[in-house]
Amino acid sequence: MDPINETIDRVLAGYKTAERSDLIPILQDIQDSIGYVHKDAVSKIGTKLNLPPSKIFGVLTFYNQFRTEPPGRYHIMVCRGTACHVKGSEKILKTVQNTLKIEPGQTTRDGLFSLEIVACVGACGLSPVINISGEFYARVTPDSVREILKTLKSEAKEEAKRDV
């Protein structure tokens, strides 16, 4: 069995007396374990909870916290909270989109970057702020964002060279 299905089975095994009300916690646990909700999880959850796949997909697509595709190596979260909005997060978002040629919810073709809009990261005093794979970048500007992305691409290329 592949690691993804093993992980899904392990998560589901933790819900011995699962009920329909456990759907969101199960989806969250799977996403926390794998990074997204794999399509194989939908049928397994459906069997476990006696729910049709359409119901599970409905929940997956309704809540923007869930991803159905693997995130990029660098997961970029652009804060669109009030403080970040006032300090220019719209320009930051457009810079990321234009530089990487992706929309929120997408991953670059090379799998390096994925983009997500978040309502608030709780760092209003540092606005505008982005978070890339857990690291916060404060008071970013379009120029600094382009430089950050360029640096991350270079690091990924260097690591790929070392791995060959």
Short mmCIF file of C-alpha atoms in Angstrom, two decimals:
data_model
loop_
_atom_site.label_atom_id
_atom_site.label_comp_id
_atom_site.label_asym_id
_atom_site.label_seq_id
_atom_site.Cartn_x
_atom_site.Cartn_y
_atom_site.Cartn_z
CA MET A 1 0.00 0.00 0.00
CA ASP A 2 1.29 3.49 -0.80
CA PRO A 3 2.11 5.97 1.98
CA ILE A 4 -0.88 8.20 1.21
CA ASN A 5 -3.41 5.40 1.58
CA GLU A 6 -1.61 4.12 4.67
CA THR A 7 -1.94 7.59 6.20
CA ILE A 8 -5.61 7.83 5.28
CA ASP A 9 -6.26 4.41 6.84
CA ARG A 10 -4.34 5.38 9.97
CA VAL A 11 -6.38 8.58 10.39
CA LEU A 12 -9.66 6.75 9.84
CA ALA A 13 -8.64 4.04 12.32
CA GLY A 14 -8.48 6.80 14.95
CA TYR A 15 -12.22 7.32 14.53
CA LYS A 16 -13.49 3.93 15.68
CA THR A 17 -17.08 5.07 16.29
CA ALA A 18 -17.13 7.75 13.61
CA GLU A 19 -20.32 9.62 12.87
CA ARG A 20 -21.24 12.08 10.16
CA SER A 21 -20.40 14.93 12.52
CA ASP A 22 -16.77 13.72 12.39
CA LEU A 23 -16.45 14.57 8.70
CA ILE A 24 -14.69 17.92 9.12
CA PRO A 25 -12.29 16.71 11.86
CA ILE A 26 -11.41 13.68 9.68
CA LEU A 27 -10.77 15.91 6.66
CA GLN A 28 -8.64 18.22 8.82
CA ASP A 29 -6.63 15.30 10.20
CA ILE A 30 -5.99 13.91 6.74
CA GLN A 31 -4.94 17.32 5.44
CA ASP A 32 -2.66 17.84 8.44
CA SER A 33 -1.05 14.46 7.78
CA ILE A 34 -0.67 14.59 3.99
CA GLY A 35 -0.86 18.31 3.21
CA TYR A 36 -4.13 18.00 1.29
CA VAL A 37 -7.17 15.75 1.00
CA HIS A 38 -6.28 13.08 -1.54
CA LYS A 39 -9.06 11.80 -3.83
CA ASP A 40 -8.69 8.30 -2.33
CA ALA A 41 -9.69 9.75 1.02
CA VAL A 42 -13.11 10.72 -0.28
CA SER A 43 -14.24 7.18 -1.03
CA LYS A 44 -12.73 5.79 2.17
CA ILE A 45 -14.39 8.47 4.28
CA GLY A 46 -17.65 7.85 2.46
CA THR A 47 -17.51 4.17 3.33
CA LYS A 48 -16.57 4.90 6.95
CA LEU A 49 -19.30 7.51 7.49
CA ASN A 50 -21.87 6.11 5.05
CA LEU A 51 -21.85 9.34 3.04
CA PRO A 52 -21.93 9.76 -0.74
CA PRO A 53 -18.78 11.23 -2.35
CA SER A 54 -20.81 14.24 -3.55
CA LYS A 55 -21.52 15.21 0.06
CA ILE A 56 -17.82 15.00 0.96
CA PHE A 57 -16.78 16.99 -2.11
CA GLY A 58 -19.44 19.54 -1.19
CA VAL A 59 -17.78 20.08 2.19
CA LEU A 60 -14.29 20.07 0.67
CA THR A 61 -15.17 22.79 -1.81
CA PHE A 62 -17.32 24.85 0.57
CA TYR A 63 -14.58 25.48 3.15
CA ASN A 64 -11.50 27.17 1.75
CA GLN A 65 -9.36 25.63 4.49
CA PHE A 66 -9.28 22.39 2.49
CA ARG A 67 -6.98 21.64 -0.42
CA THR A 68 -7.60 18.84 -2.89
CA GLU A 69 -4.23 19.22 -4.59
CA PRO A 70 -0.79 18.88 -3.02
CA PRO A 71 0.63 22.20 -1.85
CA GLY A 72 3.80 23.54 -3.38
CA ARG A 73 7.12 23.11 -1.67
CA TYR A 74 6.74 26.74 -0.62
CA HIS A 75 3.19 27.45 0.50
CA ILE A 76 2.58 31.20 0.31
CA MET A 77 -0.19 32.71 2.41
CA VAL A 78 -0.99 36.33 1.64
CA CYS A 79 -2.78 38.02 4.51
CA ARG A 80 -5.82 40.05 3.44
CA GLY A 81 -6.86 41.20 6.90
CA THR A 82 -7.81 44.81 7.48
CA ALA A 83 -4.37 46.03 8.54
CA CYS A 84 -2.65 44.27 5.64
CA HIS A 85 -5.31 45.52 3.23
CA VAL A 86 -4.79 49.11 4.34
CA LYS A 87 -1.01 48.70 3.98
CA GLY A 88 -1.22 47.34 0.43
CA SER A 89 -1.70 43.56 0.52
CA GLU A 90 -3.65 43.74 -2.76
CA LYS A 91 -0.44 44.82 -4.53
CA ILE A 92 1.44 42.03 -2.77
CA LEU A 93 -1.10 39.47 -3.92
CA LYS A 94 -0.97 40.74 -7.51
CA THR A 95 2.83 40.66 -7.42
CA VAL A 96 2.84 37.02 -6.33
CA GLN A 97 0.21 36.12 -8.92
CA ASN A 98 2.03 37.91 -11.76
CA THR A 99 5.46 36.63 -10.78
CA LEU A 100 4.41 33.00 -10.39
CA LYS A 101 1.58 33.01 -12.95
CA ILE A 102 -0.86 31.32 -10.57
CA GLU A 103 -4.13 32.22 -8.92
CA PRO A 104 -5.01 31.64 -5.26
CA GLY A 105 -5.58 27.95 -4.68
CA GLN A 106 -3.16 26.93 -7.42
CA THR A 107 0.34 25.50 -7.46
CA THR A 108 3.02 26.35 -10.00
CA ARG A 109 3.64 23.69 -12.66
CA ASP A 110 7.03 22.88 -11.17
CA GLY A 111 5.40 22.24 -7.80
CA LEU A 112 7.54 24.84 -6.06
CA PHE A 113 4.93 27.39 -5.02
CA SER A 114 1.29 27.34 -4.02
CA LEU A 115 -0.73 30.42 -3.19
CA GLU A 116 -3.45 30.96 -0.64
CA ILE A 117 -5.30 34.04 0.56
CA VAL A 118 -5.93 34.10 4.30
CA ALA A 119 -8.25 36.39 6.23
CA CYS A 120 -5.71 37.23 8.94
CA VAL A 121 -2.48 35.73 10.22
CA GLY A 122 -2.59 37.69 13.46
CA ALA A 123 0.48 39.80 12.75
CA CYS A 124 -1.25 43.12 12.11
CA GLY A 125 1.63 45.15 13.54
CA LEU A 126 3.89 43.74 10.81
CA SER A 127 1.54 44.46 7.92
CA PRO A 128 1.54 43.81 5.13
CA VAL A 129 2.72 40.33 5.91
CA ILE A 130 3.03 37.06 4.04
CA ASN A 131 3.80 33.63 5.38
CA ILE A 132 5.80 31.18 3.32
CA SER A 133 5.84 27.65 4.70
CA GLY A 134 5.62 28.88 8.27
CA GLU A 135 8.07 31.79 8.00
CA PHE A 136 6.68 35.30 8.30
CA TYR A 137 7.89 38.12 6.07
CA ALA A 138 6.97 41.50 7.53
CA ARG A 139 6.28 44.85 5.89
CA VAL A 140 6.74 43.36 2.46
CA THR A 141 6.66 45.42 -0.71
CA PRO A 142 6.18 44.25 -4.29
CA ASP A 143 9.95 44.53 -4.81
CA SER A 144 10.80 42.59 -1.65
CA VAL A 145 8.29 39.87 -2.57
CA ARG A 146 9.86 39.47 -6.02
CA GLU A 147 13.26 39.20 -4.33
CA ILE A 148 12.01 36.62 -1.81
CA LEU A 149 10.54 34.48 -4.59
CA LYS A 150 13.72 34.78 -6.64
CA THR A 151 15.81 33.68 -3.64
CA LEU A 152 13.56 30.69 -2.95
CA LYS A 153 13.71 29.62 -6.61
CA SER A 154 17.50 29.85 -6.52
CA GLU A 155 17.68 27.80 -3.33
CA ALA A 156 15.45 25.13 -4.85
CA LYS A 157 17.62 24.96 -7.98
CA GLU A 158 20.79 24.65 -5.88
CA GLU A 159 19.27 21.86 -3.80
CA ALA A 160 18.14 20.06 -6.94
CA LYS A 161 21.70 20.22 -8.32
CA ARG A 162 23.07 18.73 -5.10
CA ASP A 163 20.52 15.92 -5.15
CA VAL A 164 21.49 14.80 -8.68
#
